[in-house]
Tab-separated table of C-alpha atoms and ligand atoms in Angstrom:
chain	number	residue	atom	x	y	z
A	1	MET	CA	-124.064	96.050	126.892
A	2	ALA	CA	-127.065	98.201	127.770
A	3	ASP	CA	-129.713	95.615	128.467
A	4	ARG	CA	-133.329	95.902	129.352
A	5	ALA	CA	-133.440	93.091	131.864
A	6	LYS	CA	-131.830	93.210	135.278
A	7	PRO	CA	-128.644	91.161	135.051
A	8	ASP	CA	-128.480	87.897	136.985
A	9	ARG	CA	-125.608	87.159	139.317
A	10	ILE	CA	-122.679	85.396	137.696
A	11	PRO	CA	-124.092	81.900	137.299
A	12	ASP	CA	-122.977	78.975	139.373
A	13	PRO	CA	-119.850	77.417	137.738
A	14	GLN	CA	-121.297	73.989	138.543
A	15	ASP	CA	-124.067	74.464	135.991
A	16	SER	CA	-122.757	77.113	133.690
A	17	LEU	CA	-119.719	77.985	131.693
A	18	ILE	CA	-118.305	80.646	129.424
A	19	VAL	CA	-116.024	79.212	126.721
A	20	LEU	CA	-113.747	81.313	124.537
A	21	SER	CA	-112.186	79.567	121.567
A	22	GLY	CA	-110.042	80.248	118.542
A	23	CYS	CA	-107.030	79.263	116.454
A	24	GLY	CA	-103.527	80.779	116.465
A	25	THR	CA	-103.508	84.274	117.936
A	26	SER	CA	-107.289	84.187	118.344
A	27	GLY	CA	-106.953	81.144	120.646
A	28	ARG	CA	-104.010	82.739	122.458
A	29	LEU	CA	-106.142	85.797	123.130
A	30	ALA	CA	-108.940	83.528	124.353
A	31	PHE	CA	-106.423	82.239	126.900
A	32	PHE	CA	-105.225	85.740	127.730
A	33	ILE	CA	-108.738	87.061	128.425
A	34	THR	CA	-109.996	84.018	130.378
A	35	SER	CA	-106.891	84.056	132.581
A	36	GLY	CA	-107.411	87.731	133.428
A	37	PHE	CA	-111.140	87.360	134.042
A	38	ASN	CA	-110.829	84.259	136.223
A	39	ARG	CA	-108.039	85.922	138.197
A	40	GLU	CA	-110.397	88.829	138.909
A	41	LEU	CA	-113.235	86.480	139.932
A	42	ARG	CA	-110.918	84.598	142.278
A	43	ARG	CA	-109.859	87.894	143.829
A	44	LEU	CA	-113.537	88.487	144.593
A	45	ASN	CA	-113.915	84.967	145.985
A	46	GLN	CA	-116.087	83.871	143.088
A	47	GLY	CA	-115.679	80.620	141.182
A	48	ALA	CA	-113.778	80.650	137.885
A	49	ILE	CA	-116.426	80.324	135.215
A	50	CYS	CA	-114.415	80.944	132.096
A	51	LEU	CA	-112.535	78.387	129.967
A	52	TYR	CA	-110.436	78.703	126.846
A	53	ILE	CA	-109.989	76.312	123.944
A	54	ILE	CA	-107.195	76.707	121.437
A	55	ALA	CA	-106.911	74.569	118.293
A	56	GLY	CA	-103.973	72.237	118.818
A	57	GLY	CA	-104.114	72.394	122.630
A	58	ASP	CA	-101.754	74.249	124.948
A	59	ARG	CA	-98.704	73.718	122.794
A	60	ALA	CA	-100.377	76.127	120.327
A	61	LEU	CA	-100.314	78.844	123.013
A	62	PHE	CA	-96.559	79.168	122.632
A	63	SER	CA	-95.734	77.665	119.245
A	64	SER	CA	-97.153	77.650	115.769
A	65	GLN	CA	-99.691	74.802	115.255
A	66	GLU	CA	-101.684	75.702	112.175
A	67	ALA	CA	-103.051	72.335	111.009
A	68	PRO	CA	-105.722	71.841	113.734
A	69	GLU	CA	-107.396	75.034	112.491
A	70	ASP	CA	-108.761	72.926	109.604
A	71	ASP	CA	-110.475	70.389	111.842
A	72	PRO	CA	-114.159	71.066	112.670
A	73	ILE	CA	-114.564	67.693	114.395
A	74	LEU	CA	-111.679	68.442	116.737
A	75	GLY	CA	-113.347	71.794	117.457
A	76	SER	CA	-116.745	70.277	118.198
A	77	LEU	CA	-115.300	67.472	120.356
A	78	SER	CA	-113.242	69.871	122.424
A	79	LEU	CA	-116.321	72.025	123.066
A	80	ARG	CA	-118.504	69.046	123.951
A	81	LYS	CA	-115.841	67.787	126.330
A	82	VAL	CA	-115.505	70.990	128.330
A	83	SER	CA	-119.268	71.514	128.489
A	84	GLU	CA	-120.162	68.043	129.677
A	85	GLY	CA	-122.831	68.208	132.387
A	86	LYS	CA	-123.344	71.981	132.029
A	87	LYS	CA	-126.833	73.357	131.712
A	88	ARG	CA	-125.918	76.696	130.167
A	89	VAL	CA	-122.866	77.500	128.058
A	90	LEU	CA	-122.028	80.868	126.568
A	91	PHE	CA	-119.705	80.046	123.691
A	92	ILE	CA	-117.570	82.806	122.175
A	93	GLY	CA	-115.838	81.728	118.961
A	94	ILE	CA	-113.144	84.029	117.614
A	95	SER	CA	-112.141	83.943	113.971
A	96	CYS	CA	-110.899	87.293	112.694
A	97	GLY	CA	-111.398	86.330	109.056
A	98	LEU	CA	-114.646	84.400	109.756
A	99	SER	CA	-112.889	81.410	108.359
A	100	ALA	CA	-111.582	78.780	110.796
A	101	PRO	CA	-113.291	75.357	110.326
A	102	PHE	CA	-112.329	74.501	113.929
A	103	VAL	CA	-114.552	77.342	115.173
A	104	ALA	CA	-117.269	76.602	112.575
A	105	GLY	CA	-117.513	73.059	114.005
A	106	GLN	CA	-118.005	74.484	117.498
A	107	LEU	CA	-120.637	76.979	116.383
A	108	ASP	CA	-122.456	74.167	114.609
A	109	VAL	CA	-122.647	72.257	117.918
A	110	CYS	CA	-124.081	75.347	119.582
A	111	LEU	CA	-126.660	75.859	116.852
A	112	GLN	CA	-127.773	72.245	117.141
A	113	HIS	CA	-128.244	72.512	120.908
A	114	PRO	CA	-129.765	75.923	121.570
A	115	ASP	CA	-131.151	74.650	124.890
A	116	VAL	CA	-127.601	74.544	126.271
A	117	TYR	CA	-125.500	76.878	124.149
A	118	THR	CA	-125.670	80.546	123.305
A	119	PRO	CA	-123.216	81.138	120.468
A	120	VAL	CA	-121.312	84.356	119.920
A	121	LEU	CA	-118.958	84.875	116.974
A	122	ILE	CA	-116.286	87.550	116.892
A	123	GLY	CA	-114.597	88.395	113.595
A	124	PHE	CA	-113.729	91.369	111.443
A	125	ASN	CA	-114.869	90.563	107.925
A	126	PRO	CA	-118.351	91.460	106.783
A	127	ALA	CA	-120.695	88.456	107.158
A	128	HIS	CA	-121.077	87.976	103.391
A	129	GLN	CA	-117.278	87.528	103.150
A	130	ALA	CA	-117.229	84.619	105.595
A	131	ARG	CA	-115.388	81.684	104.053
A	132	LYS	CA	-117.554	79.800	101.548
A	133	GLU	CA	-115.173	76.986	100.716
A	134	PRO	CA	-116.558	73.504	101.496
A	135	ILE	CA	-115.181	71.909	104.648
A	136	PRO	CA	-114.276	68.248	103.944
A	137	GLY	CA	-116.653	65.853	105.688
A	138	CYS	CA	-119.125	68.604	106.674
A	139	THR	CA	-122.439	69.753	105.319
A	140	PHE	CA	-121.775	73.314	106.465
A	141	THR	CA	-119.314	76.035	105.530
A	142	PHE	CA	-118.211	78.891	107.718
A	143	HIS	CA	-120.485	81.108	105.644
A	144	SER	CA	-123.552	78.904	106.139
A	145	VAL	CA	-122.903	78.829	109.884
A	146	VAL	CA	-122.761	82.630	109.873
A	147	GLU	CA	-126.084	82.747	108.031
A	148	ARG	CA	-127.697	80.502	110.630
A	149	MET	CA	-126.274	82.726	113.359
A	150	GLN	CA	-127.655	85.804	111.671
A	151	GLU	CA	-131.124	84.248	111.619
A	152	LEU	CA	-130.990	83.405	115.320
A	153	SER	CA	-129.515	86.774	116.200
A	154	LYS	CA	-132.838	88.366	115.291
A	155	MET	CA	-134.254	86.678	118.412
A	156	GLN	CA	-131.073	87.331	120.413
A	157	LYS	CA	-130.337	83.613	120.533
A	158	ALA	CA	-127.018	84.069	118.812
A	159	PHE	CA	-124.702	87.068	118.499
A	160	LEU	CA	-122.422	88.102	115.679
A	161	ILE	CA	-119.905	90.791	116.592
A	162	ASN	CA	-118.082	91.783	113.426
A	163	PRO	CA	-117.137	95.446	113.256
A	164	ALA	CA	-115.273	96.305	110.053
A	165	LEU	CA	-111.600	96.988	110.633
A	166	GLY	CA	-110.422	97.172	107.045
A	167	PRO	CA	-107.351	95.391	105.733
A	168	GLU	CA	-104.299	94.625	107.810
A	169	ALA	CA	-101.039	96.469	107.096
A	170	ILE	CA	-99.541	93.139	106.089
A	171	SER	CA	-102.247	91.451	104.084
A	172	GLY	CA	-103.822	88.612	106.114
A	173	SER	CA	-101.819	89.234	109.279
A	174	SER	CA	-104.809	89.249	111.595
A	175	ARG	CA	-102.609	88.996	114.677
A	176	MET	CA	-102.205	92.764	114.406
A	177	LYS	CA	-105.379	94.877	114.069
A	178	GLY	CA	-107.628	91.814	114.367
A	179	GLY	CA	-105.875	90.649	117.523
A	180	SER	CA	-105.969	94.097	119.118
A	181	ALA	CA	-109.650	94.498	118.309
A	182	THR	CA	-110.367	91.053	119.766
A	183	LYS	CA	-108.630	92.029	122.966
A	184	ILE	CA	-110.437	95.351	123.231
A	185	LEU	CA	-113.861	93.901	122.450
A	186	LEU	CA	-113.615	91.030	124.883
A	187	GLU	CA	-112.216	93.177	127.665
A	188	VAL	CA	-114.989	95.721	127.264
A	189	VAL	CA	-117.712	93.062	127.156
A	190	PHE	CA	-116.301	91.116	130.132
A	191	SER	CA	-115.716	94.104	132.350
A	192	ALA	CA	-119.100	95.569	131.513
A	193	ALA	CA	-120.747	92.250	132.342
A	194	HIS	CA	-118.775	92.051	135.531
A	195	ALA	CA	-119.711	95.591	136.541
A	196	ALA	CA	-123.365	94.998	135.686
A	197	ASN	CA	-123.317	91.841	137.775
A	198	SER	CA	-121.770	93.560	140.774
A	199	SER	CA	-124.021	96.599	140.685
A	200	ARG	CA	-127.027	94.660	139.431
A	201	THR	CA	-127.754	97.438	136.983
A	202	PRO	CA	-127.247	97.562	133.232
A	203	ILE	CA	-124.009	99.245	132.256
A	204	LEU	CA	-123.140	101.500	129.374
A	205	TYR	CA	-119.428	101.199	128.858
A	206	LYS	CA	-118.110	104.210	127.087
A	207	TYR	CA	-115.315	105.399	129.299
A	208	ARG	CA	-113.213	102.312	128.760
A	209	MET	CA	-113.076	102.961	125.006
A	210	LYS	CA	-111.529	106.327	125.763
A	211	SER	CA	-108.700	104.684	127.626
A	212	TYR	CA	-107.947	102.499	124.586
A	213	LYS	CA	-107.874	105.579	122.402
A	214	GLN	CA	-105.463	107.151	124.860
A	215	ALA	CA	-103.266	104.058	124.783
A	216	LEU	CA	-103.161	104.326	120.966
A	217	ASP	CA	-102.293	108.019	121.053
A	218	VAL	CA	-99.612	107.603	123.695
A	219	THR	CA	-98.085	104.662	121.855
A	220	TYR	CA	-97.902	106.271	118.449
A	221	SER	CA	-96.691	109.568	119.888
A	222	GLN	CA	-93.487	107.563	120.341
A	223	ALA	CA	-93.239	106.715	116.651
A	224	GLU	CA	-89.559	107.600	116.472
A	225	GLY	CA	-88.679	105.371	119.402
A	226	ILE	CA	-90.732	102.520	117.911
A	227	ALA	CA	-88.999	102.966	114.563
A	228	ALA	CA	-85.604	102.779	116.284
A	229	LEU	CA	-86.610	99.553	118.019
A	230	MET	CA	-87.870	98.073	114.734
A	231	GLU	CA	-84.611	98.952	113.072
A	232	ALA	CA	-82.519	97.465	115.858
A	233	ALA	CA	-84.577	94.270	115.812
A	234	GLY	CA	-84.319	94.193	112.017
A	235	HIS	CA	-80.532	94.434	112.215
A	236	SER	CA	-80.418	91.527	114.674
A	237	LEU	CA	-82.474	89.321	112.354
A	238	GLN	CA	-80.609	90.461	109.250
A	239	CYS	CA	-77.342	89.226	110.640
A	240	GLY	CA	-78.797	85.923	111.723
A	241	ARG	CA	-79.069	86.870	115.379
A	242	ARG	CA	-82.123	86.948	117.600
A	243	VAL	CA	-84.666	89.085	119.403
A	244	CYS	CA	-85.791	88.063	122.906
A	245	TYR	CA	-88.699	89.366	124.911
A	246	LEU	CA	-88.029	88.982	128.601
A	247	GLY	CA	-91.290	89.763	130.323
A	248	TRP	CA	-93.217	89.843	133.572
A	249	GLY	CA	-96.948	89.233	134.084
A	250	SER	CA	-99.452	89.867	131.315
A	251	LEU	CA	-96.908	91.876	129.303
A	252	GLY	CA	-94.668	88.839	129.287
A	253	LEU	CA	-97.545	86.723	127.977
A	254	LEU	CA	-98.085	89.252	125.197
A	255	GLY	CA	-94.425	88.774	124.310
A	256	LEU	CA	-94.931	85.004	124.021
A	257	ILE	CA	-97.998	85.557	121.865
A	258	ASP	CA	-96.261	87.977	119.533
A	259	ALA	CA	-93.237	85.710	119.102
A	260	SER	CA	-95.232	82.547	118.382
A	261	GLU	CA	-96.960	84.049	115.368
A	262	CYS	CA	-93.753	84.885	113.482
A	263	LYS	CA	-93.271	81.327	112.260
A	264	PRO	CA	-96.423	81.010	110.082
A	265	THR	CA	-96.413	84.670	109.070
A	266	PHE	CA	-92.801	85.081	108.034
A	267	GLY	CA	-91.479	81.499	107.823
A	268	ALA	CA	-89.334	82.395	110.856
A	269	ASP	CA	-87.481	80.001	113.125
A	270	TYR	CA	-88.712	79.853	116.721
A	271	GLU	CA	-85.317	81.148	117.854
A	272	ASP	CA	-85.541	84.314	115.702
A	273	ILE	CA	-88.015	86.026	117.999
A	274	ARG	CA	-88.650	84.284	121.273
A	275	GLY	CA	-90.516	85.152	124.465
A	276	PHE	CA	-89.764	84.334	128.099
A	277	VAL	CA	-91.994	85.060	131.070
A	278	SER	CA	-91.244	85.261	134.739
A	279	GLY	CA	-92.704	82.289	136.644
A	280	GLY	CA	-93.361	80.336	133.400
A	281	TYR	CA	-96.212	77.837	133.296
A	282	LYS	CA	-96.900	78.120	137.012
A	283	GLU	CA	-97.624	81.810	136.672
A	284	LEU	CA	-99.577	81.422	133.430
A	285	GLY	CA	-101.910	78.721	134.808
A	286	ASN	CA	-102.560	77.089	131.425
A	287	LYS	CA	-104.705	73.925	131.394
A	288	GLU	CA	-101.984	71.422	130.534
A	289	GLY	CA	-99.393	72.809	132.915
A	290	ASP	CA	-95.660	72.603	132.275
A	291	LEU	CA	-94.906	71.786	128.612
A	292	ASN	CA	-91.128	71.844	128.969
A	293	LEU	CA	-90.817	68.181	128.048
A	294	MET	CA	-92.243	68.888	124.604
A	295	GLY	CA	-88.978	70.394	123.446
A	296	CYS	CA	-86.675	73.398	123.567
A	297	GLU	CA	-89.177	75.807	122.119
A	298	PHE	CA	-91.354	75.266	125.189
A	299	GLY	CA	-88.676	76.591	127.552
A	300	ILE	CA	-90.387	79.874	128.386
A	301	THR	CA	-89.136	80.852	131.848
A	302	HIS	CA	-86.482	83.396	132.722
A	303	ASP	CA	-84.355	80.463	133.874
A	304	ASP	CA	-84.565	79.006	130.372
A	305	PHE	CA	-83.372	82.325	129.070
A	306	LEU	CA	-80.518	82.434	131.589
A	307	ASN	CA	-79.430	78.858	130.868
A	308	SER	CA	-79.887	78.471	127.151
A	309	VAL	CA	-79.819	81.946	125.635
A	310	LEU	CA	-77.789	84.337	127.775
A	311	PRO	CA	-74.490	82.415	127.440
A	312	CYS	CA	-74.532	82.823	123.659
A	313	LEU	CA	-75.809	86.394	123.387
A	314	THR	CA	-73.677	88.911	121.498
A	315	ASP	CA	-74.065	92.652	120.988
A	316	LYS	CA	-75.893	91.866	117.756
A	317	ASP	CA	-78.818	90.316	119.623
A	318	MET	CA	-81.630	92.349	121.039
A	319	VAL	CA	-83.327	91.737	124.394
A	320	LEU	CA	-86.467	93.690	125.178
A	321	LEU	CA	-87.648	93.835	128.796
A	322	LEU	CA	-91.410	93.943	129.167
A	323	TYR	CA	-92.761	95.076	132.498
A	324	SER	CA	-94.843	97.771	134.070
A	325	HIS	CA	-95.259	99.152	137.547
A	326	SER	CA	-98.892	99.976	136.974
A	327	GLY	CA	-100.676	96.680	136.461
A	328	ASN	CA	-102.146	95.886	133.064
A	329	GLN	CA	-102.550	99.500	131.893
A	330	TRP	CA	-99.858	99.053	129.301
A	331	GLU	CA	-101.117	95.902	127.686
A	332	LEU	CA	-102.527	97.372	124.472
A	333	SER	CA	-99.537	99.634	124.110
A	334	THR	CA	-97.194	96.677	124.568
A	335	LYS	CA	-99.099	94.596	122.022
A	336	LEU	CA	-98.978	97.360	119.419
A	337	LEU	CA	-95.283	97.927	120.053
A	338	LEU	CA	-94.386	94.221	119.831
A	339	ASN	CA	-96.448	93.725	116.677
A	340	ALA	CA	-94.609	96.679	115.142
A	341	VAL	CA	-91.186	95.423	116.257
A	342	SER	CA	-91.621	91.842	115.036
A	343	THR	CA	-93.293	92.850	111.784
A	344	GLY	CA	-90.805	95.648	111.143
A	345	ALA	CA	-87.873	93.339	111.888
A	346	HIS	CA	-89.123	90.823	109.324
A	347	ILE	CA	-89.662	93.599	106.790
A	348	PHE	CA	-86.015	94.545	107.313
A	349	LYS	CA	-85.110	90.912	106.891
A	350	GLY	CA	-86.881	90.913	103.528
A	351	LYS	CA	-89.816	88.664	104.425
A	352	VAL	CA	-92.374	91.120	103.091
A	353	TYR	CA	-92.866	92.316	99.515
A	354	GLN	CA	-95.097	95.375	99.237
A	355	ASN	CA	-97.616	94.378	101.905
A	356	TYR	CA	-97.489	90.642	101.263
A	357	MET	CA	-95.986	87.994	103.489
A	358	ILE	CA	-93.962	86.302	100.769
A	359	ASP	CA	-92.462	83.582	102.920
A	360	LEU	CA	-95.573	82.453	104.789
A	361	GLN	CA	-95.876	78.862	105.877
A	362	VAL	CA	-98.402	76.819	103.923
A	363	THR	CA	-99.500	74.721	106.854
A	364	ASN	CA	-103.285	74.779	106.616
A	365	SER	CA	-105.962	75.171	103.974
A	366	LYS	CA	-106.408	78.911	104.521
A	367	LEU	CA	-102.668	79.502	104.174
A	368	TYR	CA	-102.575	77.207	101.111
A	369	HIS	CA	-105.229	79.280	99.367
A	370	ARG	CA	-103.633	82.513	100.566
A	371	ALA	CA	-100.346	81.376	99.046
A	372	THR	CA	-102.050	80.490	95.743
A	373	ARG	CA	-103.778	83.889	95.589
A	374	LEU	CA	-100.501	85.629	96.348
A	375	LEU	CA	-98.764	83.764	93.520
A	376	GLN	CA	-101.585	84.808	91.190
A	377	THR	CA	-101.288	88.415	92.238
A	378	LEU	CA	-97.556	88.572	91.806
A	379	SER	CA	-97.200	86.498	88.668
A	380	GLY	CA	-100.419	87.320	86.818
A	381	ARG	CA	-100.799	83.584	86.048
A	382	SER	CA	-103.970	81.558	86.355
A	383	GLU	CA	-105.068	79.886	89.587
A	384	SER	CA	-104.322	76.407	88.229
A	385	GLN	CA	-100.828	77.388	87.069
A	386	CYS	CA	-100.097	78.903	90.477
A	387	GLU	CA	-101.410	75.904	92.366
A	388	GLU	CA	-99.297	73.626	90.209
A	389	ALA	CA	-96.200	75.718	90.908
A	390	LEU	CA	-96.989	75.706	94.594
A	391	LEU	CA	-97.291	71.912	94.629
A	392	LYS	CA	-94.018	71.523	92.762
A	393	ALA	CA	-92.323	73.720	95.335
A	394	ILE	CA	-93.943	71.771	98.189
A	395	TYR	CA	-92.802	68.392	96.826
A	396	GLN	CA	-89.562	69.757	95.358
A	397	VAL	CA	-90.203	68.222	91.919
A	398	ASP	CA	-90.485	69.555	88.384
A	399	LYS	CA	-93.148	67.080	87.414
A	400	LEU	CA	-96.069	66.231	89.658
A	401	THR	CA	-97.120	62.594	89.941
A	402	GLU	CA	-100.750	61.537	89.726
A	403	ASP	CA	-100.693	60.899	93.485
A	404	MET	CA	-99.448	64.387	94.241
A	405	MET	CA	-102.136	65.945	92.119
A	406	THR	CA	-105.021	63.961	93.516
A	407	CYS	CA	-104.236	63.578	97.202
A	408	HIS	CA	-105.992	65.426	99.977
A	409	LEU	CA	-105.052	69.038	100.645
A	410	LYS	CA	-103.962	68.004	104.144
A	411	THR	CA	-101.209	65.862	102.596
A	412	HIS	CA	-99.951	68.978	100.794
A	413	THR	CA	-99.997	71.155	103.894
A	414	ASP	CA	-98.265	68.446	105.969
A	415	ALA	CA	-95.537	68.177	103.326
A	416	ALA	CA	-95.261	71.986	103.061
A	417	GLY	CA	-94.608	72.184	106.816
A	418	LYS	CA	-91.404	70.243	106.299
A	419	GLY	CA	-90.096	72.481	103.507
A	420	GLU	CA	-88.522	75.913	103.494
A	421	LYS	CA	-89.199	79.007	101.378
A	422	VAL	CA	-91.976	77.161	99.618
A	423	VAL	CA	-93.838	80.242	98.327
A	424	PRO	CA	-90.725	82.132	97.111
A	425	LEU	CA	-89.612	78.969	95.303
A	426	ALA	CA	-92.947	78.633	93.551
A	427	LEU	CA	-92.867	82.293	92.565
A	428	VAL	CA	-89.377	82.165	91.117
A	429	CYS	CA	-90.312	79.058	89.133
A	430	LEU	CA	-93.460	80.750	87.826
A	431	LEU	CA	-91.684	83.956	86.841
A	432	THR	CA	-88.556	82.520	85.307
A	433	GLY	CA	-89.744	79.136	84.098
A	434	CYS	CA	-86.701	77.573	85.767
A	435	SER	CA	-86.587	74.217	87.588
A	436	VAL	CA	-87.183	73.917	91.319
A	437	LYS	CA	-83.488	73.170	91.776
A	438	GLU	CA	-82.442	76.289	89.877
A	439	ALA	CA	-84.937	78.389	91.805
A	440	LYS	CA	-83.505	77.034	95.035
A	441	SER	CA	-79.960	77.963	94.128
A	442	LEU	CA	-81.123	81.411	92.977
A	443	LEU	CA	-82.736	81.976	96.384
A	444	GLU	CA	-79.658	80.658	98.153
A	445	ARG	CA	-77.486	83.161	96.314
A	446	LYS	CA	-79.636	86.030	97.541
A	447	ALA	CA	-79.661	86.384	101.293
A	448	ILE	CA	-82.798	88.536	101.150
A	449	ILE	CA	-85.869	86.889	99.707
A	450	ARG	CA	-87.577	90.138	98.795
A	451	GLU	CA	-84.603	91.108	96.649
A	452	ALA	CA	-84.635	87.794	94.803
A	453	VAL	CA	-88.363	88.174	94.207
A	454	GLU	CA	-87.996	91.796	93.092
A	455	GLU	CA	-85.242	90.858	90.675
A	456	CYS	CA	-87.329	88.128	89.083
A	457	LEU	CA	-90.393	90.331	88.952
A	458	LEU	CA	-88.465	93.111	87.329
A	459	LYS	CA	-87.087	90.845	84.614
A	460	TYR	CA	-90.426	89.191	84.090
A	461	THR	CA	-92.588	92.287	83.984
A	462	SER	CA	-90.240	94.231	81.736
A	463	SER	CA	-89.837	91.299	79.342
A	464	LYS	CA	-93.542	90.535	79.173
A	465	GLY	CA	-95.001	93.998	79.765
A	466	LEU	CA	-97.130	92.543	82.482
A	467	LYS	CA	-96.625	95.184	85.122
A	468	GLU	CA	-100.010	96.799	84.472
A	469	THR	CA	-101.857	93.508	84.498
A	470	ARG	CA	-100.322	92.671	87.842
A	471	GLU	CA	-101.116	96.008	89.361
A	472	SER	CA	-104.745	95.879	88.314
A	473	GLU	CA	-105.080	92.271	89.540
A	474	ASP	CA	-103.592	93.396	92.785
A	475	LYS	CA	-106.062	96.234	93.106
A	476	LYS	CA	-109.009	93.977	92.264
A	477	LEU	CA	-107.975	91.472	94.921
A	478	ARG	CA	-107.662	94.155	97.572
A	479	GLU	CA	-111.006	95.678	96.682
A	480	ALA	CA	-112.699	92.299	96.616
A	481	GLY	CA	-112.158	92.015	100.339
A	482	SER	CA	-111.664	88.738	102.205
A	483	LEU	CA	-109.319	90.998	103.980
A	484	MET	CA	-108.121	88.581	106.568
A	485	MET	CA	-108.286	85.162	105.044
B	501	F6P	O1	-103.765	79.993	109.997
B	501	F6P	C1	-102.894	80.799	110.646
B	501	F6P	C2	-103.529	82.023	111.191
B	501	F6P	O2	-103.599	82.944	110.147
B	501	F6P	C3	-102.816	82.594	112.367
B	501	F6P	O3	-101.757	83.317	111.932
B	501	F6P	C4	-103.921	83.356	113.041
B	501	F6P	O4	-103.564	83.770	114.288
B	501	F6P	C5	-104.980	82.345	112.965
B	501	F6P	O5	-104.853	81.819	111.652
B	501	F6P	C6	-106.382	82.756	113.282
B	501	F6P	O6	-107.135	83.236	112.215
B	501	F6P	P1	-108.662	83.602	112.442
B	501	F6P	O7	-108.752	84.425	113.682
B	501	F6P	O8	-109.081	84.346	111.250
B	501	F6P	O9	-109.426	82.305	112.586
């Protein structure tokens, strides 16, 4: 943030705007950061200048809505709408894997109108690993957008912030390291900008990084306690019970964020891990207000917990209280802890094999391709064989019709959203050569998906001597990068 020029005062919200946007956890963190920053501005009697956009609208703040991530037009329209009449817009797109078409569409708008927009992109893959896959109906890919940004960044007309974080502990689960890094980066940039604006001098912001390091050290010095919590949460899920986060303030919001991501990552039900926050929508101040009418999963207040959850709690459920007496100092620590608890609990439940999410939902194009790659890695079969198996599992058939094979990928991901255990089904079919029906009954017999998968893999690799092939494929994939897609 050290700048040569004297910083201007925070611009007039009438003319100017800062927009943060992203999909899934990246959009939720956009909301988290804008809420905090605007709250601080209001405290100083300044106008709120920051807005968030999340793919799928506010319902995506608290529930899994993966399909809108694929829609660049939706992204560009939502950006145009919020910036109507503004003279200057600082747009910050967040896509940990440099991959979301929704964000690419928004960056494209910015690049077409440099007189109004200054685009910033935050992500954690190297630029050359940005997603190259064509986006239907568009002339650009995420990668080509990144290249245009890189060109403009030479004149400081665009900014690409993409420090390398390395792979996630669970491959592709960017809600963890990627999410934490997003939070840290944005907080540092926003508070430095704020401090520079107040003091009207450029700011070098080193001390804040130290406090994050301290938060990490303090958190992981409690490794034993965290492990005990993970185990307890795992036991709850293993016996079909639930984990609830009952929170206050920003820590409560972090609970909601953590819980909402379990569905696409682990194929979880929204009731498995669920967050509640004191004051609900009123306290959160989200754009669309109270979403309660959208269904049970949008009941997020403590009253909802008291009315619909408390009466059926048993000693097999786990309720974690999230609060702090010292403001937001514990946010990072809480995020790390919750990520560990929810991930650990699903590992206990058998939703992870090695470091792969074997029961992910296949509800957008990125997840579809991730699932196909995962099947390749675990079965050693070709891409086309794996895609065919995936489609059979999605449509629950042993023979694909012409229509199924030729329709748009969106039709596949819509259908996949209605199914269960799609990826494990495809894998069992691939490894054993059995029918979808047989694979289904095999999975039903085994309560733990990882065990069913392990059993099939063991039989398959020992009968075909393919263990080595799989391991080397696995290694190649990891080394090849695309760490977060
Ligand atoms: O598509 C689902 C998902 O992987 C979410 O789990 C995640 O939060 C979101 O995409 C965002 O990904 P990215 O930040 O890479 O665009």
